[in-house]
Amino acid sequence: MTLKNKNRIFLFLFIFSAIIFLFNITVLCIAAAAKSIVPPINPMRPFVLIPKGGLCPYNFNSSLAAIIAFSLSAPALSIAIFKGFEKTPSLEILFFSGFIISCVTESARILLPLFGFWKTNSLFLIYIGRIVAAGRFLAPMSLFFATVFSSAEELQNAERNIFILLASTCAFGFFYPMDTTITTSTCTVLWGFRKFFAVIRVFIVVVTIFSVLAEAYTKGINGIYIKALGIVILATGYGLLCNTDCWLEFFIAIILYASGCVLYLKTVHYLENTWN
């Protein structure tokens, strides 16, 4: 993977994700003007940050805001990486493109409450559910690949590893069971074996963090410990933003998500330009 091709990938991601963001804003405004935004009826809340005390009441608008935040973050991250890493041949950043794609897939959630699409046939709901499930598997897998397969020895295998990452994600999204009879407060349908799905994603993140810590201990570079902290904050913010359905969760998630992105990318940039 040449530096020129890497830059082309992120430029394409910026253009594509920017188009998706503008599309989301446009259809949301049209639906709002037509009063065709239909919140789910009696939705299941997949996660409540503070279940007691009434601090996290369900608010449908916060779910929409979380989806728009994901949609906006994709072009923002793409152009930031394109400019900041333009002369940096980093495999780690190349794999991070998968995380950006996962942010784009979250945009699919916005289609369900618009124009009463909740009430459409189950096949449409299954497609949306599979897109979201694939993206939520791709996000931690991208961080894992960025950690494990970013060494200089893996440079010649970059295309193969990217193909494995994307193919495994697509296969996961295609074959994972969906339950279209249950709608959630976060504008999606429920997937089968929900606890297993959550556990496997957390497990991938934990393995990623321990891999980074092992690398930091082996190389004796303090900056790698900071990168591990960035992954923890980023993964926490991402997970919370995926499950946001109240304003308190939204603001906490945005702070963690933005802070994690900045800390992770700044640390990777520092390590690439200082130690490589």
PDB file of C-alpha atoms in Angstrom:
ATOM      1  CA  MET A   1       0.000   0.000   0.000  1.00  0.00           C
ATOM      2  CA  THR A   2       1.658   3.186  -1.190  1.00  0.00           C
ATOM      3  CA  LEU A   3       1.357   6.561   0.507  1.00  0.00           C
ATOM      4  CA  LYS A   4      -0.479   7.922  -2.531  1.00  0.00           C
ATOM      5  CA  ASN A   5      -3.087   5.158  -2.416  1.00  0.00           C
ATOM      6  CA  LYS A   6      -3.591   5.653   1.325  1.00  0.00           C
ATOM      7  CA  ASN A   7      -4.290   9.343   0.766  1.00  0.00           C
ATOM      8  CA  ARG A   8      -6.720   8.489  -2.022  1.00  0.00           C
ATOM      9  CA  ILE A   9      -8.612   6.167   0.310  1.00  0.00           C
ATOM     10  CA  PHE A  10      -9.123   8.874   2.923  1.00  0.00           C
ATOM     11  CA  LEU A  11     -10.014  11.464   0.303  1.00  0.00           C
ATOM     12  CA  PHE A  12     -12.647   9.086  -1.053  1.00  0.00           C
ATOM     13  CA  LEU A  13     -13.911   8.414   2.485  1.00  0.00           C
ATOM     14  CA  PHE A  14     -14.227  12.150   3.064  1.00  0.00           C
ATOM     15  CA  ILE A  15     -16.230  12.727  -0.123  1.00  0.00           C
ATOM     16  CA  PHE A  16     -18.428   9.664   0.384  1.00  0.00           C
ATOM     17  CA  SER A  17     -19.140  10.298   4.083  1.00  0.00           C
ATOM     18  CA  ALA A  18     -19.779  14.003   3.421  1.00  0.00           C
ATOM     19  CA  ILE A  19     -22.406  13.051   0.821  1.00  0.00           C
ATOM     20  CA  ILE A  20     -24.017  10.652   3.308  1.00  0.00           C
ATOM     21  CA  PHE A  21     -24.036  13.369   5.985  1.00  0.00           C
ATOM     22  CA  LEU A  22     -25.682  15.890   3.642  1.00  0.00           C
ATOM     23  CA  PHE A  23     -28.220  13.255   2.623  1.00  0.00           C
ATOM     24  CA  ASN A  24     -29.048  12.524   6.265  1.00  0.00           C
ATOM     25  CA  ILE A  25     -29.511  16.204   7.073  1.00  0.00           C
ATOM     26  CA  THR A  26     -31.653  16.729   3.966  1.00  0.00           C
ATOM     27  CA  VAL A  27     -34.037  13.825   4.562  1.00  0.00           C
ATOM     28  CA  LEU A  28     -34.260  14.688   8.255  1.00  0.00           C
ATOM     29  CA  CYS A  29     -35.260  18.275   7.448  1.00  0.00           C
ATOM     30  CA  ILE A  30     -37.766  17.122   4.824  1.00  0.00           C
ATOM     31  CA  ALA A  31     -39.308  14.623   7.226  1.00  0.00           C
ATOM     32  CA  ALA A  32     -39.430  17.214  10.009  1.00  0.00           C
ATOM     33  CA  ALA A  33     -41.118  19.749   7.713  1.00  0.00           C
ATOM     34  CA  ALA A  34     -43.652  17.123   6.650  1.00  0.00           C
ATOM     35  CA  LYS A  35     -44.100  16.029  10.274  1.00  0.00           C
ATOM     36  CA  SER A  36     -43.238  12.504   9.175  1.00  0.00           C
ATOM     37  CA  ILE A  37     -40.766  11.585  11.912  1.00  0.00           C
ATOM     38  CA  VAL A  38     -42.350   8.652  13.752  1.00  0.00           C
ATOM     39  CA  PRO A  39     -40.710   7.613  17.049  1.00  0.00           C
ATOM     40  CA  PRO A  40     -40.900   3.904  17.903  1.00  0.00           C
ATOM     41  CA  ILE A  41     -43.827   2.827  20.068  1.00  0.00           C
ATOM     42  CA  ASN A  42     -42.856   1.306  23.427  1.00  0.00           C
ATOM     43  CA  PRO A  43     -39.224   0.744  22.393  1.00  0.00           C
ATOM     44  CA  MET A  44     -36.781  -1.379  24.326  1.00  0.00           C
ATOM     45  CA  ARG A  45     -33.917   0.609  25.865  1.00  0.00           C
ATOM     46  CA  PRO A  46     -30.740  -1.436  25.246  1.00  0.00           C
ATOM     47  CA  PHE A  47     -28.702   0.489  27.828  1.00  0.00           C
ATOM     48  CA  VAL A  48     -29.361   3.019  30.588  1.00  0.00           C
ATOM     49  CA  LEU A  49     -26.316   4.760  32.054  1.00  0.00           C
ATOM     50  CA  ILE A  50     -27.998   5.615  35.381  1.00  0.00           C
ATOM     51  CA  PRO A  51     -31.091   3.395  35.747  1.00  0.00           C
ATOM     52  CA  LYS A  52     -32.290   4.972  38.992  1.00  0.00           C
ATOM     53  CA  GLY A  53     -33.093   8.518  40.068  1.00  0.00           C
ATOM     54  CA  GLY A  54     -34.689   9.635  36.816  1.00  0.00           C
ATOM     55  CA  LEU A  55     -31.417  11.119  35.509  1.00  0.00           C
ATOM     56  CA  CYS A  56     -31.632   9.299  32.176  1.00  0.00           C
ATOM     57  CA  PRO A  57     -35.208   9.616  30.892  1.00  0.00           C
ATOM     58  CA  TYR A  58     -35.813   8.394  27.362  1.00  0.00           C
ATOM     59  CA  ASN A  59     -35.647  11.153  24.757  1.00  0.00           C
ATOM     60  CA  PHE A  60     -36.089  10.270  21.092  1.00  0.00           C
ATOM     61  CA  ASN A  61     -34.377  13.441  19.856  1.00  0.00           C
ATOM     62  CA  SER A  62     -31.153  12.480  21.648  1.00  0.00           C
ATOM     63  CA  SER A  63     -31.060   9.266  19.605  1.00  0.00           C
ATOM     64  CA  LEU A  64     -31.369  11.272  16.393  1.00  0.00           C
ATOM     65  CA  ALA A  65     -28.625  13.628  17.609  1.00  0.00           C
ATOM     66  CA  ALA A  66     -26.319  10.653  18.249  1.00  0.00           C
ATOM     67  CA  ILE A  67     -26.876   9.366  14.712  1.00  0.00           C
ATOM     68  CA  ILE A  68     -26.119  12.792  13.230  1.00  0.00           C
ATOM     69  CA  ALA A  69     -22.998  13.024  15.423  1.00  0.00           C
ATOM     70  CA  PHE A  70     -21.725   9.735  13.979  1.00  0.00           C
ATOM     71  CA  SER A  71     -22.549  10.907  10.465  1.00  0.00           C
ATOM     72  CA  LEU A  72     -20.681  14.185  10.993  1.00  0.00           C
ATOM     73  CA  SER A  73     -17.668  12.541  12.629  1.00  0.00           C
ATOM     74  CA  ALA A  74     -16.937  10.376   9.569  1.00  0.00           C
ATOM     75  CA  PRO A  75     -16.036  13.218   7.145  1.00  0.00           C
ATOM     76  CA  ALA A  76     -14.416  15.165   9.994  1.00  0.00           C
ATOM     77  CA  LEU A  77     -12.101  12.264  10.860  1.00  0.00           C
ATOM     78  CA  SER A  78     -11.421  11.515   7.189  1.00  0.00           C
ATOM     79  CA  ILE A  79     -10.290  15.035   6.316  1.00  0.00           C
ATOM     80  CA  ALA A  80      -8.318  15.358   9.567  1.00  0.00           C
ATOM     81  CA  ILE A  81      -6.393  12.177   8.766  1.00  0.00           C
ATOM     82  CA  PHE A  82      -5.979  13.141   5.109  1.00  0.00           C
ATOM     83  CA  LYS A  83      -4.380  16.453   6.128  1.00  0.00           C
ATOM     84  CA  GLY A  84      -2.553  15.343   9.270  1.00  0.00           C
ATOM     85  CA  PHE A  85      -1.157  12.052   7.947  1.00  0.00           C
ATOM     86  CA  GLU A  86      -0.662  13.095   4.328  1.00  0.00           C
ATOM     87  CA  LYS A  87       3.074  12.343   4.466  1.00  0.00           C
ATOM     88  CA  THR A  88       2.905   9.563   7.051  1.00  0.00           C
ATOM     89  CA  PRO A  89       2.829   5.980   5.670  1.00  0.00           C
ATOM     90  CA  SER A  90       0.994   4.526   8.677  1.00  0.00           C
ATOM     91  CA  LEU A  91      -0.638   1.101   8.474  1.00  0.00           C
ATOM     92  CA  GLU A  92      -2.342   1.811  11.783  1.00  0.00           C
ATOM     93  CA  ILE A  93      -4.132   4.799  10.309  1.00  0.00           C
ATOM     94  CA  LEU A  94      -5.024   2.784   7.209  1.00  0.00           C
ATOM     95  CA  PHE A  95      -6.883   0.242   9.355  1.00  0.00           C
ATOM     96  CA  PHE A  96      -8.561   3.108  11.221  1.00  0.00           C
ATOM     97  CA  SER A  97     -10.451   3.751   7.986  1.00  0.00           C
ATOM     98  CA  GLY A  98     -12.581   0.774   9.004  1.00  0.00           C
ATOM     99  CA  PHE A  99     -13.614   2.642  12.137  1.00  0.00           C
ATOM    100  CA  ILE A 100     -14.660   5.597   9.981  1.00  0.00           C
ATOM    101  CA  ILE A 101     -16.739   3.272   7.797  1.00  0.00           C
ATOM    102  CA  SER A 102     -18.456   1.981  10.939  1.00  0.00           C
ATOM    103  CA  CYS A 103     -19.461   5.567  11.751  1.00  0.00           C
ATOM    104  CA  VAL A 104     -21.041   5.836   8.298  1.00  0.00           C
ATOM    105  CA  THR A 105     -23.028   2.624   8.815  1.00  0.00           C
ATOM    106  CA  GLU A 106     -24.589   4.105  11.957  1.00  0.00           C
ATOM    107  CA  SER A 107     -26.280   6.608   9.627  1.00  0.00           C
ATOM    108  CA  ALA A 108     -28.548   3.820   8.369  1.00  0.00           C
ATOM    109  CA  ARG A 109     -30.444   4.034  11.664  1.00  0.00           C
ATOM    110  CA  ILE A 110     -31.885   7.414  10.721  1.00  0.00           C
ATOM    111  CA  LEU A 111     -34.032   5.844   7.976  1.00  0.00           C
ATOM    112  CA  LEU A 112     -36.251   3.845  10.327  1.00  0.00           C
ATOM    113  CA  PRO A 113     -38.123   6.657  12.122  1.00  0.00           C
ATOM    114  CA  LEU A 114     -38.506   8.772   8.971  1.00  0.00           C
ATOM    115  CA  PHE A 115     -41.759   8.590   7.005  1.00  0.00           C
ATOM    116  CA  GLY A 116     -42.990   5.691   9.160  1.00  0.00           C
ATOM    117  CA  PHE A 117     -40.433   3.206   7.872  1.00  0.00           C
ATOM    118  CA  TRP A 118     -40.783   1.367  11.197  1.00  0.00           C
ATOM    119  CA  LYS A 119     -44.009  -0.022   9.728  1.00  0.00           C
ATOM    120  CA  THR A 120     -42.519  -1.309   6.467  1.00  0.00           C
ATOM    121  CA  ASN A 121     -41.867  -4.955   5.658  1.00  0.00           C
ATOM    122  CA  SER A 122     -39.431  -6.873   7.805  1.00  0.00           C
ATOM    123  CA  LEU A 123     -36.943  -7.293   4.937  1.00  0.00           C
ATOM    124  CA  PHE A 124     -36.161  -3.563   5.007  1.00  0.00           C
ATOM    125  CA  LEU A 125     -35.715  -3.713   8.782  1.00  0.00           C
ATOM    126  CA  ILE A 126     -33.404  -6.704   8.431  1.00  0.00           C
ATOM    127  CA  TYR A 127     -31.201  -4.853   5.927  1.00  0.00           C
ATOM    128  CA  ILE A 128     -30.879  -1.874   8.264  1.00  0.00           C
ATOM    129  CA  GLY A 129     -30.160  -4.162  11.205  1.00  0.00           C
ATOM    130  CA  ARG A 130     -27.462  -6.038   9.290  1.00  0.00           C
ATOM    131  CA  ILE A 131     -25.756  -2.819   8.174  1.00  0.00           C
ATOM    132  CA  VAL A 132     -25.654  -1.540  11.752  1.00  0.00           C
ATOM    133  CA  ALA A 133     -24.514  -4.903  13.149  1.00  0.00           C
ATOM    134  CA  ALA A 134     -21.704  -5.126  10.577  1.00  0.00           C
ATOM    135  CA  GLY A 135     -20.552  -1.617  11.471  1.00  0.00           C
ATOM    136  CA  ARG A 136     -20.558  -2.329  15.188  1.00  0.00           C
ATOM    137  CA  PHE A 137     -18.419  -5.402  14.581  1.00  0.00           C
ATOM    138  CA  LEU A 138     -16.125  -3.489  12.222  1.00  0.00           C
ATOM    139  CA  ALA A 139     -15.333  -0.733  14.751  1.00  0.00           C
ATOM    140  CA  PRO A 140     -13.539  -2.882  17.371  1.00  0.00           C
ATOM    141  CA  MET A 141     -12.052  -5.137  14.696  1.00  0.00           C
ATOM    142  CA  SER A 142     -10.483  -2.100  13.008  1.00  0.00           C
ATOM    143  CA  LEU A 143      -8.810  -1.057  16.250  1.00  0.00           C
ATOM    144  CA  PHE A 144      -7.626  -4.650  16.736  1.00  0.00           C
ATOM    145  CA  PHE A 145      -6.139  -4.884  13.231  1.00  0.00           C
ATOM    146  CA  ALA A 146      -4.571  -1.438  13.645  1.00  0.00           C
ATOM    147  CA  THR A 147      -2.780  -2.726  16.727  1.00  0.00           C
ATOM    148  CA  VAL A 148      -1.791  -6.245  15.689  1.00  0.00           C
ATOM    149  CA  PHE A 149      -1.124  -5.855  11.952  1.00  0.00           C
ATOM    150  CA  SER A 150       0.524  -2.425  11.767  1.00  0.00           C
ATOM    151  CA  SER A 151       4.177  -3.434  12.088  1.00  0.00           C
ATOM    152  CA  ALA A 152       6.682  -2.896   9.287  1.00  0.00           C
ATOM    153  CA  GLU A 153       6.717  -6.653   8.642  1.00  0.00           C
ATOM    154  CA  GLU A 154       3.025  -6.506   7.715  1.00  0.00           C
ATOM    155  CA  LEU A 155       3.464  -3.771   5.109  1.00  0.00           C
ATOM    156  CA  GLN A 156       3.546  -6.207   2.194  1.00  0.00           C
ATOM    157  CA  ASN A 157       0.387  -7.894   3.515  1.00  0.00           C
ATOM    158  CA  ALA A 158      -1.616  -4.677   3.952  1.00  0.00           C
ATOM    159  CA  GLU A 159      -4.080  -5.322   1.106  1.00  0.00           C
ATOM    160  CA  ARG A 160      -4.651  -8.903   2.242  1.00  0.00           C
ATOM    161  CA  ASN A 161      -5.287  -7.878   5.847  1.00  0.00           C
ATOM    162  CA  ILE A 162      -7.697  -5.124   4.803  1.00  0.00           C
ATOM    163  CA  PHE A 163      -9.583  -7.636   2.668  1.00  0.00           C
ATOM    164  CA  ILE A 164      -9.787 -10.054   5.613  1.00  0.00           C
ATOM    165  CA  LEU A 165     -11.057  -7.263   7.866  1.00  0.00           C
ATOM    166  CA  LEU A 166     -13.793  -6.153   5.470  1.00  0.00           C
ATOM    167  CA  ALA A 167     -14.757  -9.669   4.349  1.00  0.00           C
ATOM    168  CA  SER A 168     -15.121 -10.961   7.921  1.00  0.00           C
ATOM    169  CA  THR A 169     -17.210  -7.923   8.817  1.00  0.00           C
ATOM    170  CA  CYS A 170     -19.521  -8.329   5.824  1.00  0.00           C
ATOM    171  CA  ALA A 171     -19.922 -12.039   6.576  1.00  0.00           C
ATOM    172  CA  PHE A 172     -20.758 -11.257  10.201  1.00  0.00           C
ATOM    173  CA  GLY A 173     -23.392  -8.715   9.216  1.00  0.00           C
ATOM    174  CA  PHE A 174     -24.889 -10.998   6.558  1.00  0.00           C
ATOM    175  CA  PHE A 175     -25.242 -14.133   8.670  1.00  0.00           C
ATOM    176  CA  TYR A 176     -25.930 -12.726  12.143  1.00  0.00           C
ATOM    177  CA  PRO A 177     -29.577 -13.330  13.195  1.00  0.00           C
ATOM    178  CA  MET A 178     -31.951 -10.352  13.441  1.00  0.00           C
ATOM    179  CA  ASP A 179     -35.128  -9.933  15.481  1.00  0.00           C
ATOM    180  CA  THR A 180     -37.379  -7.472  13.654  1.00  0.00           C
ATOM    181  CA  THR A 181     -40.219  -7.905  16.155  1.00  0.00           C
ATOM    182  CA  ILE A 182     -38.421  -5.699  18.684  1.00  0.00           C
ATOM    183  CA  THR A 183     -37.489  -2.086  18.017  1.00  0.00           C
ATOM    184  CA  THR A 184     -35.118  -0.205  20.258  1.00  0.00           C
ATOM    185  CA  SER A 185     -34.991   3.346  21.546  1.00  0.00           C
ATOM    186  CA  THR A 186     -31.819   3.907  19.503  1.00  0.00           C
ATOM    187  CA  CYS A 187     -33.591   3.580  16.127  1.00  0.00           C
ATOM    188  CA  THR A 188     -32.681   0.050  15.199  1.00  0.00           C
ATOM    189  CA  VAL A 189     -34.013  -3.471  15.420  1.00  0.00           C
ATOM    190  CA  LEU A 190     -32.706  -6.017  17.881  1.00  0.00           C
ATOM    191  CA  TRP A 191     -30.222  -8.684  16.863  1.00  0.00           C
ATOM    192  CA  GLY A 192     -30.216 -12.198  18.241  1.00  0.00           C
ATOM    193  CA  PHE A 193     -28.002 -13.278  21.135  1.00  0.00           C
ATOM    194  CA  ARG A 194     -27.688  -9.638  22.226  1.00  0.00           C
ATOM    195  CA  LYS A 195     -25.469 -10.366  25.246  1.00  0.00           C
ATOM    196  CA  PHE A 196     -23.145 -12.524  23.163  1.00  0.00           C
ATOM    197  CA  PHE A 197     -22.876  -9.756  20.573  1.00  0.00           C
ATOM    198  CA  ALA A 198     -21.942  -7.257  23.278  1.00  0.00           C
ATOM    199  CA  VAL A 199     -19.466  -9.622  24.953  1.00  0.00           C
ATOM    200  CA  ILE A 200     -17.585 -10.420  21.748  1.00  0.00           C
ATOM    201  CA  ARG A 201     -17.168  -6.716  20.939  1.00  0.00           C
ATOM    202  CA  VAL A 202     -15.937  -5.927  24.447  1.00  0.00           C
ATOM    203  CA  PHE A 203     -13.585  -8.919  24.261  1.00  0.00           C
ATOM    204  CA  ILE A 204     -12.034  -7.614  21.022  1.00  0.00           C
ATOM    205  CA  VAL A 205     -11.470  -4.183  22.603  1.00  0.00           C
ATOM    206  CA  VAL A 206      -9.919  -5.729  25.732  1.00  0.00           C
ATOM    207  CA  VAL A 207      -7.566  -7.877  23.636  1.00  0.00           C
ATOM    208  CA  THR A 208      -6.631  -4.777  21.641  1.00  0.00           C
ATOM    209  CA  ILE A 209      -5.822  -2.798  24.784  1.00  0.00           C
ATOM    210  CA  PHE A 210      -3.717  -5.591  26.263  1.00  0.00           C
ATOM    211  CA  SER A 211      -1.868  -5.922  22.948  1.00  0.00           C
ATOM    212  CA  VAL A 212      -1.025  -2.211  23.050  1.00  0.00           C
ATOM    213  CA  LEU A 213       0.097  -2.470  26.682  1.00  0.00           C
ATOM    214  CA  ALA A 214       2.283  -5.466  25.838  1.00  0.00           C
ATOM    215  CA  GLU A 215       3.855  -3.492  22.996  1.00  0.00           C
ATOM    216  CA  ALA A 216       4.469  -0.540  25.324  1.00  0.00           C
ATOM    217  CA  TYR A 217       6.115  -2.784  27.914  1.00  0.00           C
ATOM    218  CA  THR A 218       8.278  -4.547  25.311  1.00  0.00           C
ATOM    219  CA  LYS A 219       9.463  -1.371  23.581  1.00  0.00           C
ATOM    220  CA  GLY A 220       9.577   0.795  26.708  1.00  0.00           C
ATOM    221  CA  ILE A 221       7.857   3.735  24.982  1.00  0.00           C
ATOM    222  CA  ASN A 222       5.578   5.764  27.241  1.00  0.00           C
ATOM    223  CA  GLY A 223       3.648   7.173  24.296  1.00  0.00           C
ATOM    224  CA  ILE A 224       2.195   3.740  23.587  1.00  0.00           C
ATOM    225  CA  TYR A 225       0.590   3.720  27.046  1.00  0.00           C
ATOM    226  CA  ILE A 226      -1.108   6.992  26.110  1.00  0.00           C
ATOM    227  CA  LYS A 227      -2.353   5.347  22.928  1.00  0.00           C
ATOM    228  CA  ALA A 228      -3.897   2.580  25.026  1.00  0.00           C
ATOM    229  CA  LEU A 229      -5.674   5.226  27.101  1.00  0.00           C
ATOM    230  CA  GLY A 230      -6.929   6.828  23.895  1.00  0.00           C
ATOM    231  CA  ILE A 231      -8.394   3.507  22.746  1.00  0.00           C
ATOM    232  CA  VAL A 232     -10.148   3.037  26.104  1.00  0.00           C
ATOM    233  CA  ILE A 233     -11.719   6.507  25.964  1.00  0.00           C
ATOM    234  CA  LEU A 234     -12.600   6.192  22.268  1.00  0.00           C
ATOM    235  CA  ALA A 235     -14.186   2.749  22.650  1.00  0.00           C
ATOM    236  CA  THR A 236     -16.161   3.876  25.711  1.00  0.00           C
ATOM    237  CA  GLY A 237     -17.454   6.988  23.960  1.00  0.00           C
ATOM    238  CA  TYR A 238     -18.282   5.030  20.811  1.00  0.00           C
ATOM    239  CA  GLY A 239     -20.179   2.352  22.726  1.00  0.00           C
ATOM    240  CA  LEU A 240     -22.136   4.904  24.738  1.00  0.00           C
ATOM    241  CA  LEU A 241     -22.980   6.944  21.634  1.00  0.00           C
ATOM    242  CA  CYS A 242     -24.293   3.791  19.929  1.00  0.00           C
ATOM    243  CA  ASN A 243     -26.717   3.296  22.829  1.00  0.00           C
ATOM    244  CA  THR A 244     -27.618   6.929  23.497  1.00  0.00           C
ATOM    245  CA  ASP A 245     -31.304   7.588  24.098  1.00  0.00           C
ATOM    246  CA  CYS A 246     -31.175  10.431  26.633  1.00  0.00           C
ATOM    247  CA  TRP A 247     -29.422  13.805  26.696  1.00  0.00           C
ATOM    248  CA  LEU A 248     -27.125  13.018  29.648  1.00  0.00           C
ATOM    249  CA  GLU A 249     -25.758   9.976  27.829  1.00  0.00           C
ATOM    250  CA  PHE A 250     -25.413  12.015  24.647  1.00  0.00           C
ATOM    251  CA  PHE A 251     -23.245  14.753  26.164  1.00  0.00           C
ATOM    252  CA  ILE A 252     -21.054  12.293  28.086  1.00  0.00           C
ATOM    253  CA  ALA A 253     -20.662  10.140  24.967  1.00  0.00           C
ATOM    254  CA  ILE A 254     -19.742  13.111  22.765  1.00  0.00           C
ATOM    255  CA  ILE A 255     -17.063  14.265  25.222  1.00  0.00           C
ATOM    256  CA  LEU A 256     -15.546  10.782  25.495  1.00  0.00           C
ATOM    257  CA  TYR A 257     -15.814  10.044  21.775  1.00  0.00           C
ATOM    258  CA  ALA A 258     -14.230  13.331  20.670  1.00  0.00           C
ATOM    259  CA  SER A 259     -11.530  13.181  23.359  1.00  0.00           C
ATOM    260  CA  GLY A 260     -10.698   9.574  22.483  1.00  0.00           C
ATOM    261  CA  CYS A 261     -10.410  10.341  18.763  1.00  0.00           C
ATOM    262  CA  VAL A 262      -8.124  13.323  19.365  1.00  0.00           C
ATOM    263  CA  LEU A 263      -5.920  11.533  21.905  1.00  0.00           C
ATOM    264  CA  TYR A 264      -5.600   8.382  19.813  1.00  0.00           C
ATOM    265  CA  LEU A 265      -4.830  10.144  16.524  1.00  0.00           C
ATOM    266  CA  LYS A 266      -2.415  12.648  18.076  1.00  0.00           C
ATOM    267  CA  THR A 267      -0.547   9.841  19.825  1.00  0.00           C
ATOM    268  CA  VAL A 268      -0.348   7.716  16.677  1.00  0.00           C
ATOM    269  CA  HIS A 269       0.922  10.747  14.745  1.00  0.00           C
ATOM    270  CA  TYR A 270       3.567  11.411  17.411  1.00  0.00           C
ATOM    271  CA  LEU A 271       4.715   7.786  17.520  1.00  0.00           C
ATOM    272  CA  GLU A 272       4.863   7.467  13.730  1.00  0.00           C
ATOM    273  CA  ASN A 273       6.954  10.621  13.333  1.00  0.00           C
ATOM    274  CA  THR A 274       9.189  10.107  16.376  1.00  0.00           C
ATOM    275  CA  TRP A 275       9.942   6.398  16.561  1.00  0.00           C
ATOM    276  CA  ASN A 276       9.562   5.211  12.956  1.00  0.00           C
TER     277      ASN A 276
END
